[in-house]
Coordinates of N, CA and C in Angstrom, one line a residue:
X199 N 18.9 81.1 49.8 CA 18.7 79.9 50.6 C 17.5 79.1 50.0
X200 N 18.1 77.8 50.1 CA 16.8 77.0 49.3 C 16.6 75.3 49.8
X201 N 16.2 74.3 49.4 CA 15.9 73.4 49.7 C 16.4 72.4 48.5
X202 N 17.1 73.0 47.4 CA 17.4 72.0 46.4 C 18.4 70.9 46.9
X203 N 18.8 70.0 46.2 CA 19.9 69.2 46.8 C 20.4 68.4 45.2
X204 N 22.0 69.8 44.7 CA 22.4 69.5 43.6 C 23.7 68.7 44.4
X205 N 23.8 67.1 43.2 CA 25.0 66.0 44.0 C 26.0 66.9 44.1
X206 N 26.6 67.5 43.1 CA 28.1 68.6 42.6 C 28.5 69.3 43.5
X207 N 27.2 69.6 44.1 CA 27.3 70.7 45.4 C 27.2 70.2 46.4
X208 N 26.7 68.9 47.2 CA 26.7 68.1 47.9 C 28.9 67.9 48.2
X209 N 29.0 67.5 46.9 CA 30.4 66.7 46.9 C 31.4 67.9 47.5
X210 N 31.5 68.8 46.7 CA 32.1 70.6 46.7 C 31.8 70.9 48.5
X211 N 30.7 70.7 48.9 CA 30.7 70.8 50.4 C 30.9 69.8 51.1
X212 N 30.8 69.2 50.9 CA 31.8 67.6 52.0 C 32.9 67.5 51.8
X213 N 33.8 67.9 50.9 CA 34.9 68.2 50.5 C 35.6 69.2 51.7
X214 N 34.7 70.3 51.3 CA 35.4 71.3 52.2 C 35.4 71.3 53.9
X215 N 34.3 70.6 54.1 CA 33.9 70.2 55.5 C 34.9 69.4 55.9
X216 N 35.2 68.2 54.9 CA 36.3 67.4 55.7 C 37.6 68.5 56.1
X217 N 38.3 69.0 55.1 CA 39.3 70.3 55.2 C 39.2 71.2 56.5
X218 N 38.1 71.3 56.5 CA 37.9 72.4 57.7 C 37.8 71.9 59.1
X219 N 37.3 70.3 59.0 CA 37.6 69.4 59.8 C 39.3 69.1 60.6
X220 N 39.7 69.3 59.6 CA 41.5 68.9 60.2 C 42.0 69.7 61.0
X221 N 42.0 71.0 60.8 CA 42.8 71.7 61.9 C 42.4 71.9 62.8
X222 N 40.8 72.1 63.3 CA 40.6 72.2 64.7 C 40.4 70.7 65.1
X223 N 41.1 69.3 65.1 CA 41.1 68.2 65.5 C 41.9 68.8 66.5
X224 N 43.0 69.2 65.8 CA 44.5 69.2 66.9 C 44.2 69.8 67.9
X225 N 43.9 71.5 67.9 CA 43.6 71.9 69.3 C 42.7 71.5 70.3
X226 N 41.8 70.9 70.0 CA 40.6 69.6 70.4 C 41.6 67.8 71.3
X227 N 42.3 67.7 70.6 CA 43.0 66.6 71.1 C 44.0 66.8 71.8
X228 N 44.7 68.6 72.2 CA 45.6 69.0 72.5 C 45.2 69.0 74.4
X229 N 43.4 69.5 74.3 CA 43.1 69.5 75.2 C 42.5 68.5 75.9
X230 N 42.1 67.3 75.2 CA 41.6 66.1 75.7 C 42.8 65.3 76.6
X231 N 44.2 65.7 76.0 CA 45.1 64.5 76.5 C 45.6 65.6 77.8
X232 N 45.7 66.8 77.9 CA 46.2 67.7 79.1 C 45.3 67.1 80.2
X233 N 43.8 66.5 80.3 CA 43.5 66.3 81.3 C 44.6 64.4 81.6
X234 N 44.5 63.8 83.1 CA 44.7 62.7 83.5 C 43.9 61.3 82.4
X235 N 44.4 60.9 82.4 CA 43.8 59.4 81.3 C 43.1 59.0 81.9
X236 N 42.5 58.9 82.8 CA 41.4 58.3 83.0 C 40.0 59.7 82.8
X237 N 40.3 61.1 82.4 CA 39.3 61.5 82.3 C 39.4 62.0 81.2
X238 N 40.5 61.5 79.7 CA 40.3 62.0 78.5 C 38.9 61.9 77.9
X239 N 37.9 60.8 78.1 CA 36.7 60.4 77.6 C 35.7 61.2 77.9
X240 N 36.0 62.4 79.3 CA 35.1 63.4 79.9 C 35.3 64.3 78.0
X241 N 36.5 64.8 78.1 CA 36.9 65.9 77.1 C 36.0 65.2 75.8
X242 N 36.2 64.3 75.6 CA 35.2 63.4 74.3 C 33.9 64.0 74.1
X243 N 33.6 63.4 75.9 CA 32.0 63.6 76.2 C 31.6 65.0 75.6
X244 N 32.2 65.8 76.5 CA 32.0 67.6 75.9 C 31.7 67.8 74.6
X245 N 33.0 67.5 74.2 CA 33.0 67.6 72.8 C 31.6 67.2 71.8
X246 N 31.2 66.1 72.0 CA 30.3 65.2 71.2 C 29.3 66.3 71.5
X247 N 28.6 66.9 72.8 CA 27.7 67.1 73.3 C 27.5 68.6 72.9
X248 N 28.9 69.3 73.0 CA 28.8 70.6 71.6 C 28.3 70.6 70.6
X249 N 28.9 69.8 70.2 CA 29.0 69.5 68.1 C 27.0 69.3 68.3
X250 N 27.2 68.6 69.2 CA 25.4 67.7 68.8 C 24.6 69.2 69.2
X251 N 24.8 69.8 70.0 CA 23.9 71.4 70.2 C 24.5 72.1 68.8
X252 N 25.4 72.2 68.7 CA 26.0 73.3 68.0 C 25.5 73.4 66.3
X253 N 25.3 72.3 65.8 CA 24.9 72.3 64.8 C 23.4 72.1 64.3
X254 N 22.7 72.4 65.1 CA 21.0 72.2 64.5 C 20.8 74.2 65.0
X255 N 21.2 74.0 66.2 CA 21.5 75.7 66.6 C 22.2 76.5 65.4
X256 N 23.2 76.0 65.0 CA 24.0 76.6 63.8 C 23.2 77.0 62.4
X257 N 22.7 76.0 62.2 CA 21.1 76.0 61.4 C 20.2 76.5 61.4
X258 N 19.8 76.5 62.7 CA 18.5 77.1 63.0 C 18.6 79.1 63.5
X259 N 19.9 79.3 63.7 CA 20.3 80.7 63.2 C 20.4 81.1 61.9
X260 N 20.5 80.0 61.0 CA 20.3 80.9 59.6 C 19.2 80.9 59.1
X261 N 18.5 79.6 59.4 CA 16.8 80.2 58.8 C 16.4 80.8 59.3
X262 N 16.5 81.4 61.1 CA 16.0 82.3 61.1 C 16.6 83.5 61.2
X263 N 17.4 83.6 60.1 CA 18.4 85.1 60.2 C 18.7 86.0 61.5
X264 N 19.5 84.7 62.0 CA 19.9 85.5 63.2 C 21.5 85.0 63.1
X265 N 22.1 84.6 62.2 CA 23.6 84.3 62.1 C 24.3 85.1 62.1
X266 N 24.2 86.4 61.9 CA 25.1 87.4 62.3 C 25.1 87.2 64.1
X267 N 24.5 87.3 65.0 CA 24.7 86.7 66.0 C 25.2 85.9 66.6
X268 N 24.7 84.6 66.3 CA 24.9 83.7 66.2 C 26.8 83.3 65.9
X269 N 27.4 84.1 64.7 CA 28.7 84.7 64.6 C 29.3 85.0 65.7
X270 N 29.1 86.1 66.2 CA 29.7 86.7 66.7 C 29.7 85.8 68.1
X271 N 28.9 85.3 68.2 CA 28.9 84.5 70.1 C 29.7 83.2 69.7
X272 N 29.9 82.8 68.4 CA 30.7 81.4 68.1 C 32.2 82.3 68.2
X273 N 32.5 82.9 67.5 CA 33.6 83.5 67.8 C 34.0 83.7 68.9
X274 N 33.7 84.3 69.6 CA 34.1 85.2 71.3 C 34.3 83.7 71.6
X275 N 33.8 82.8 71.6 CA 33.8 81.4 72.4 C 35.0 80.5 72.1
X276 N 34.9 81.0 70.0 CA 36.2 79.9 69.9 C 37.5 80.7 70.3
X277 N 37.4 82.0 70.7 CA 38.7 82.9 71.0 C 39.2 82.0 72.4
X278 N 38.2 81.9 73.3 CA 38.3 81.7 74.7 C 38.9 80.3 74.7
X279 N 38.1 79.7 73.7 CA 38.6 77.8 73.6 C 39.8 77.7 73.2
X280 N 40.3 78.6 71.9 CA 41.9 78.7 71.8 C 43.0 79.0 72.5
X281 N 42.4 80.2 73.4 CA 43.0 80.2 74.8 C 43.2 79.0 75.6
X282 N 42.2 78.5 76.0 CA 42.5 77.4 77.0 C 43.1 76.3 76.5
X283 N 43.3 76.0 75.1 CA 43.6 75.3 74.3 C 45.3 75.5 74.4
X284 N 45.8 76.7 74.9 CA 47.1 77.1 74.4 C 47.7 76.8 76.1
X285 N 46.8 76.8 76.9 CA 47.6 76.5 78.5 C 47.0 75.1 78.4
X286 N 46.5 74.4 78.1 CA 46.3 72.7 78.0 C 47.4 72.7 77.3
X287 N 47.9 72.9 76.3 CA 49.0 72.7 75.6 C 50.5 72.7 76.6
X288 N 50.5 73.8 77.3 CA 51.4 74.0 77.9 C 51.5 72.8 79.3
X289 N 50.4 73.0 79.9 CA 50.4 71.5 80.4 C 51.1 70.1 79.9
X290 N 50.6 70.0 79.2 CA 51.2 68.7 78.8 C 52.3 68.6 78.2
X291 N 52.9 69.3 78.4 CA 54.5 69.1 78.0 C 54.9 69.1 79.4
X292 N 54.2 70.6 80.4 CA 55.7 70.2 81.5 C 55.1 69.2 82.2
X293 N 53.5 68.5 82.5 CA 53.0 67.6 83.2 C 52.0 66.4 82.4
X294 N 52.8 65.5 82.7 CA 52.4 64.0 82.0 C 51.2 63.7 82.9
X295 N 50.9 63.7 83.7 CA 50.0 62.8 84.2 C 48.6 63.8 84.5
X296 N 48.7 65.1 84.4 CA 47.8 66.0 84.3 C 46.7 66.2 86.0
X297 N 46.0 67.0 86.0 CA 45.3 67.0 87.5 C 44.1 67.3 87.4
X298 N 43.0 67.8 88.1 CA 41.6 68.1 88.3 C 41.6 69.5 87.6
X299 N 42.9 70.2 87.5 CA 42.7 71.4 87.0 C 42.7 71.6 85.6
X300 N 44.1 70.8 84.8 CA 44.1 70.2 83.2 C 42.8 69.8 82.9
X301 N 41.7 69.0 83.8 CA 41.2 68.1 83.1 C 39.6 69.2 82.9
X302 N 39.8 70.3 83.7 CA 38.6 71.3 83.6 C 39.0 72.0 82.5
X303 N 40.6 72.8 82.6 CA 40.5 73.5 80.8 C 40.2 72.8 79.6
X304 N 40.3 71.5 79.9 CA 40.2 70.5 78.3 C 39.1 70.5 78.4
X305 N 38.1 69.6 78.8 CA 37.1 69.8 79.3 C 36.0 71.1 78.2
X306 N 36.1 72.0 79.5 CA 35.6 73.2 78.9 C 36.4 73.9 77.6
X307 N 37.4 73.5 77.0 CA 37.9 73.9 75.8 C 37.2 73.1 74.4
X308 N 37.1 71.7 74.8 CA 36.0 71.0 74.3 C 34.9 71.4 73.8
X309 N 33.9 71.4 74.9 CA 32.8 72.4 74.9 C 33.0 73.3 74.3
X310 N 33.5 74.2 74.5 CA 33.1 75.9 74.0 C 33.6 75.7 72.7
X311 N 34.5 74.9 72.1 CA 34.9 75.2 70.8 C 33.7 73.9 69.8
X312 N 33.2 72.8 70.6 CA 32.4 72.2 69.9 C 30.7 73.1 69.5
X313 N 30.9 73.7 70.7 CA 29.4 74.1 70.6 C 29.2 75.3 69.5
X314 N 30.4 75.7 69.3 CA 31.0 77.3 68.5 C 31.3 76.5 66.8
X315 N 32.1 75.3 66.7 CA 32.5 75.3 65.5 C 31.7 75.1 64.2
X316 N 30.5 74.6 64.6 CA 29.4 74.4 63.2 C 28.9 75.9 63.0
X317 N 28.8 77.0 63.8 CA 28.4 78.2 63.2 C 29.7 79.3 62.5
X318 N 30.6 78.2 62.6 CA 32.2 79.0 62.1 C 32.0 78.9 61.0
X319 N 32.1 77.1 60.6 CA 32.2 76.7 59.1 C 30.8 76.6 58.5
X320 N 29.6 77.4 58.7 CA 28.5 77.6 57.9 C 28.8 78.7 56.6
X321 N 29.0 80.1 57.6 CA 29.1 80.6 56.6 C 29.8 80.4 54.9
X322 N 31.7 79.1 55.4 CA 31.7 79.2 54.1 C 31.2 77.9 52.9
X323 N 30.9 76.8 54.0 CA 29.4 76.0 53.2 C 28.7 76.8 52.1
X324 N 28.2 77.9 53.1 CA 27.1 78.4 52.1 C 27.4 79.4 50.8
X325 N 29.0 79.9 51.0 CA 29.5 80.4 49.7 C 29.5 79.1 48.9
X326 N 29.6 78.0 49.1 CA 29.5 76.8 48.1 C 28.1 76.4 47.3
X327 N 27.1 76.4 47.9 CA 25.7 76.4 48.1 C 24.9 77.0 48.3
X328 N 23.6 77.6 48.3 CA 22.7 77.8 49.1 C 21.3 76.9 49.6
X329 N 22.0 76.1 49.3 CA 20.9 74.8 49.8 C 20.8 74.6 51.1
X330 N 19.9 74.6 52.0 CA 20.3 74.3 53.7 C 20.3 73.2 53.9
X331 N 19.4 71.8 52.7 CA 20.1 70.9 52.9 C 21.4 70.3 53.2
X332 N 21.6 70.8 51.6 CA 23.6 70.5 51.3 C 24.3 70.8 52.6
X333 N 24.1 72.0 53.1 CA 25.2 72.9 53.9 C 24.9 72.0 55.0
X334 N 23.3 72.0 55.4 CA 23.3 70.9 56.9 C 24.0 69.6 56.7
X335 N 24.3 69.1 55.5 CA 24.9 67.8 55.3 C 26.6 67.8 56.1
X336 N 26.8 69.1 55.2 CA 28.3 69.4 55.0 C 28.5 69.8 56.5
X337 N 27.7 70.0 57.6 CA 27.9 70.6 59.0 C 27.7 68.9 60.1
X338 N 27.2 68.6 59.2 CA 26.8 67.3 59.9 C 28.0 66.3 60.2
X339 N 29.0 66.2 58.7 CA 29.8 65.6 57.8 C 31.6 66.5 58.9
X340 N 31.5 67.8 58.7 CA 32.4 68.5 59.7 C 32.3 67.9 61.3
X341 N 31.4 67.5 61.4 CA 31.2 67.1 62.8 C 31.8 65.9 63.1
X342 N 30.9 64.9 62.5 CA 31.5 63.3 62.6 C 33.0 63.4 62.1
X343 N 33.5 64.4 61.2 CA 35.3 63.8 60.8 C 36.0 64.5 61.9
X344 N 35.2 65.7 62.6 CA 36.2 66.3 63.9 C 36.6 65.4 64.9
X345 N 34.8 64.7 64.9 CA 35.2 63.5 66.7 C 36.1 62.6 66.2
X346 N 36.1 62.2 64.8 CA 36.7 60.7 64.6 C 38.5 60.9 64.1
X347 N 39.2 62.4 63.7 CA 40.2 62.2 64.1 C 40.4 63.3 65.6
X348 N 39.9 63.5 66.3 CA 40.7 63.7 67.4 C 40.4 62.4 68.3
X349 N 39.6 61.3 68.5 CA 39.9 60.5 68.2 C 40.8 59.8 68.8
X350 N 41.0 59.5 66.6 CA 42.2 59.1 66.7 C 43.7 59.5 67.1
X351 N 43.3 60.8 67.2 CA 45.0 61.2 67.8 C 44.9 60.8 69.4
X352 N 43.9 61.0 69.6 CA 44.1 60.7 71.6 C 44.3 59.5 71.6
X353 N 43.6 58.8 71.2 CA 44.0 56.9 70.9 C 45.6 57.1 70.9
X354 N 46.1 57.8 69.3 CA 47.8 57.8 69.3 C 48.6 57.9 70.5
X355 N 47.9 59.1 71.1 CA 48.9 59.8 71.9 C 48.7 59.1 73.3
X356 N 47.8 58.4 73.6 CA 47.7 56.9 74.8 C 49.0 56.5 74.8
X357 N 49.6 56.0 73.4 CA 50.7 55.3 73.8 C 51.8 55.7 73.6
X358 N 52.2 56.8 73.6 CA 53.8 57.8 73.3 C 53.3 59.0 73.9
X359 N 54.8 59.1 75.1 CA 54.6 60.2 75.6 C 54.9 61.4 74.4
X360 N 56.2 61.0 73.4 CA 56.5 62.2 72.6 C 55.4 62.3 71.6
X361 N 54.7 61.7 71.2 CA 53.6 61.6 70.6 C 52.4 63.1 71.6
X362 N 52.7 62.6 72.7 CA 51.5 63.5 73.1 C 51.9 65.0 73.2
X363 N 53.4 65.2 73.4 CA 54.2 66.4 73.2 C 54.1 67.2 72.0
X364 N 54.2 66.2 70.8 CA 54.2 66.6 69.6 C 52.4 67.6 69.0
X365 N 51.9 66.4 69.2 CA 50.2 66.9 69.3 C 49.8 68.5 70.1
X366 N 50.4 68.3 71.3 CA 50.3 69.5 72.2 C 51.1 70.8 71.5
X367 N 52.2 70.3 70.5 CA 52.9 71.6 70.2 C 51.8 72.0 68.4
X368 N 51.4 70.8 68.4 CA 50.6 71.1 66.8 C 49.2 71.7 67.5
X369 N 48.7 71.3 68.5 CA 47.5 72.0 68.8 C 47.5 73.6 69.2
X370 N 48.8 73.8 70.0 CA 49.0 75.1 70.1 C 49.3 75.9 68.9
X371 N 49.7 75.4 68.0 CA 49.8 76.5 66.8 C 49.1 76.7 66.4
X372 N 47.8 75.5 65.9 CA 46.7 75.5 65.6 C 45.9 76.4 65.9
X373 N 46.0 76.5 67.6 CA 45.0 77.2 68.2 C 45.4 78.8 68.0
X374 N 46.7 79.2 67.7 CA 47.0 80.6 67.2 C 46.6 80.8 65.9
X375 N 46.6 80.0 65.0 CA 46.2 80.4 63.4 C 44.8 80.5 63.7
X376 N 44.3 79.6 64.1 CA 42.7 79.2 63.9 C 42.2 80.3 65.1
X377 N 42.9 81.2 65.7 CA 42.5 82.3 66.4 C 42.3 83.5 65.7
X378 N 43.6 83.7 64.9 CA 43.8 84.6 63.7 C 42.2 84.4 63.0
X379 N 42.1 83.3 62.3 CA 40.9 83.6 61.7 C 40.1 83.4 61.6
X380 N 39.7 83.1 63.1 CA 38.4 83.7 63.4 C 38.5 85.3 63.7
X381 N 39.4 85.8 64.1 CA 39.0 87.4 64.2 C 38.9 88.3 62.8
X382 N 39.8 87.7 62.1 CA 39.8 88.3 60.6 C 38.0 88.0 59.8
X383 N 37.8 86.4 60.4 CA 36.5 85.8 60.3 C 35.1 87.0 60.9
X384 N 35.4 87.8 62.0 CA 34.8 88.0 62.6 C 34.8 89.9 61.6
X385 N 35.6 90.0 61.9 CA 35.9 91.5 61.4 C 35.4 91.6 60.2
X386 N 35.6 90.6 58.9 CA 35.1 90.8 57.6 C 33.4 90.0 57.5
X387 N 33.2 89.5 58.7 CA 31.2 89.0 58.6 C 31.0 87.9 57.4
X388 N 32.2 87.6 56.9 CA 32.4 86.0 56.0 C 32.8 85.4 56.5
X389 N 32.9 84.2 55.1 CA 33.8 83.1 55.3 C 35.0 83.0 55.5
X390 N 35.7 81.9 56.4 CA 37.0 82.5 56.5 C 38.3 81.9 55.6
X391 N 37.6 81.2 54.6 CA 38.5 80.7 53.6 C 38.4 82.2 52.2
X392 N 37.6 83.0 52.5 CA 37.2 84.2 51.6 C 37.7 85.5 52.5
X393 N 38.0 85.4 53.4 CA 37.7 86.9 54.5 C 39.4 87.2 54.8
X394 N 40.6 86.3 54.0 CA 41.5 87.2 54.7 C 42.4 86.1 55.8
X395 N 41.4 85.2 56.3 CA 42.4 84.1 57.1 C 43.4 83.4 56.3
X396 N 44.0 82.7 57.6 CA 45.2 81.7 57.1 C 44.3 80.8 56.4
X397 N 44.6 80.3 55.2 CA 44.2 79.2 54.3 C 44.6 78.2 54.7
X398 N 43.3 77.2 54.5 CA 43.0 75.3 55.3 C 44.5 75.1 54.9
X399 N 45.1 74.9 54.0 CA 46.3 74.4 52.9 C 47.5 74.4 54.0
X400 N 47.6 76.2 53.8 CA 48.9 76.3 54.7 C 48.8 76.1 56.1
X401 N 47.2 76.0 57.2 CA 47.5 76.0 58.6 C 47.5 74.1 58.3
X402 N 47.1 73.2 57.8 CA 47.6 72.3 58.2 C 49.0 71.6 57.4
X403 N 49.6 72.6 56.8 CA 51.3 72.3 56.4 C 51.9 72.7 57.6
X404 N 51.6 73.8 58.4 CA 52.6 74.1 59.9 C 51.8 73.4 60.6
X405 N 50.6 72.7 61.0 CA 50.4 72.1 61.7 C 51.1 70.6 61.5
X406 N 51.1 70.3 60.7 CA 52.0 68.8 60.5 C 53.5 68.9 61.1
X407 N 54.4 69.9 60.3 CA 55.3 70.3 60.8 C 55.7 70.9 62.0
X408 N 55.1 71.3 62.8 CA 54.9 71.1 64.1 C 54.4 70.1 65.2
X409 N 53.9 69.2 64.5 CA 53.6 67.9 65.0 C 54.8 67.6 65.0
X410 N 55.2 67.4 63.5 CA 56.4 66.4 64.0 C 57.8 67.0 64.1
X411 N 57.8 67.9 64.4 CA 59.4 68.5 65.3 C 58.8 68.3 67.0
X412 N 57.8 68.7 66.8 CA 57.3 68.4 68.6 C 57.3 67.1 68.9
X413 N 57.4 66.4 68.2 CA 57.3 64.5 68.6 C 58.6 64.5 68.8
X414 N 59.7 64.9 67.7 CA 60.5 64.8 68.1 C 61.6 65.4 69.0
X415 N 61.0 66.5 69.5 CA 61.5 67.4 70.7 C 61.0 66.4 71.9
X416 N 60.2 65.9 71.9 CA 59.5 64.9 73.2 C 60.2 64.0 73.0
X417 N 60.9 62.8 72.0 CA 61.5 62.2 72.4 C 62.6 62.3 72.7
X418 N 63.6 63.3 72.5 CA 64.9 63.9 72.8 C 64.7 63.7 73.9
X419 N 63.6 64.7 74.7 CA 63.6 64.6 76.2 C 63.2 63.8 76.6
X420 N 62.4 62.5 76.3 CA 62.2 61.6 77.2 C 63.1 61.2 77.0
X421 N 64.0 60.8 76.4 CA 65.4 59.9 76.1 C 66.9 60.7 77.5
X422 N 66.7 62.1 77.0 CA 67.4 62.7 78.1 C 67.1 62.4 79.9
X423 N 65.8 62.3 79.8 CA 65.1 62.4 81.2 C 65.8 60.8 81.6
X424 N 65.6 59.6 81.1 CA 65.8 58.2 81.3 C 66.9 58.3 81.4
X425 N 68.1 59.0 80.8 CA 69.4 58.7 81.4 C 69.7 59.2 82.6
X426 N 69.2 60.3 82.3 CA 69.6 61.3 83.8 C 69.1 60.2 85.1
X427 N 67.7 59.5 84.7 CA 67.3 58.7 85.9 C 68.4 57.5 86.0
X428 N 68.4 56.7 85.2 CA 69.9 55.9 84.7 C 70.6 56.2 85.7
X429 N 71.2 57.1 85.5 CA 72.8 57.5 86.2 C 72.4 57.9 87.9
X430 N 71.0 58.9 87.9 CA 70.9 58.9 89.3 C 70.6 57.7 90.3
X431 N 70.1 56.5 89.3 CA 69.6 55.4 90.3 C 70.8 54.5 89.8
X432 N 72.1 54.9 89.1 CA 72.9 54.1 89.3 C 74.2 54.4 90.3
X433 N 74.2 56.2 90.7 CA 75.0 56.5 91.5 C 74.5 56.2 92.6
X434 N 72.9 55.9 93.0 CA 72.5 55.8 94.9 C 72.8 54.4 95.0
X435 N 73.0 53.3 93.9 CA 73.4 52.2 94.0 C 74.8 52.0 94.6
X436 N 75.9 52.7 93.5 CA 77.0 52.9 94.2 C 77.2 53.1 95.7

């Protein structure tokens, strides 16, 4: 661990940061849209307010060599956020408009996985580096690209219902790979692009591809649903 600050290695870890940035957008945005629309911006709020604890804490466990700890309580946390991540998902497919109850699993799935994810992607920063600069960059850099595409997908998913179906079916896979490894993460005490997890590569090839079979499974059904109403409010007319 050191204080230098080589550019090569700077670049090599913002690189990776953004990568590691992508797949936990989805299960993050999976749970922002399960709450009611007028309280997606709470799920934001959380979010922001993790990341902003989670990462000087994330840091300040490894200078003071307490990151093995530090590990293991980010783990157990993102297991729990995946979880609630997977019944927000489930929400929002059978319920559009969401309730007080959706809007507390997103919510708290927010949180726990914001406040957890900068001590996830440290350790494999620091297989890139041992600079705490670089790596605090690269944690800093993971941060700002998580809030700004989930985001953007809750902006998306504002305006298409099958859009929001699609997201909710990519967040839930999401939230199973990126469950996978973190335990594999947890079990081998590395990184989890080195330890045995699903690789960035392939969890966001089935993440995409489950986006969009789930967009378009939501519009089947919304299309189904409008006729069925169609014909019901054309036979009480009759």
């Amino acid at each position: 661990m050191s204080l230098d600050l080589d550019p090569l290695e700077l670049l090599a870890v913002a690189l990776t940061a953004v990568m590691l940035a992508l797949p936990i957008a989805f299960p993050l945005a999976a749970a922002a849209i399960a709450a009611p629309r007028r309280l997606w911006n709470g799920a934001g709020l959380a979010l922001g307010l993790g990341l902003l604890l989670g990462v000087p804490a994330a840091i300040a466990a490894e200078v003071l060599d307490v990151h093995g700890t530090a590990l293991i309580a980010s783990s157990l946390g993102h297991l729990v956020g995946m979880a609630l991540v997977i019944a927000a998902a489930v929400f929002v497919v059978i319920r559009s408009d969401g309730s007080w109850l959706t809007a507390v699993i997103g919510i708290v799935a927010c949180a726990v996985i914001g406040l957890g994810e900068p001590s996830q992607v440290l350790p494999a920063l620091f297989g890139l580096s041992p600079s705490v600069i670089v790596v605090g960059a690269g944690a800093v850099i993971e941060a700002v690209v998580v809030v700004v595409a989930v985001g953007a997908l809750v902006a998306a998913a504002g305006r298409v219902r099958a859009l929001q179906i699609g997201i909710a079916a990519a967040g839930a896979v999401a939230a199973v790979m990126i469950g996978i490894s973190v335990v594999m993460h947890l079990l081998h005490g590395g990184a989890v692009l080195e330890a045995g997890g699903i690789p960035i590569v392939a969890q966001l090839v089935v993440i995409v591809v489950a986006l969009v079979v789930g967009t378009v499974v939501g519009a089947v059904l919304e299309r189904v649903s409008a006729q069925r109403s169609d014909l019901e409010t054309g036979g009480s007319q009759a």
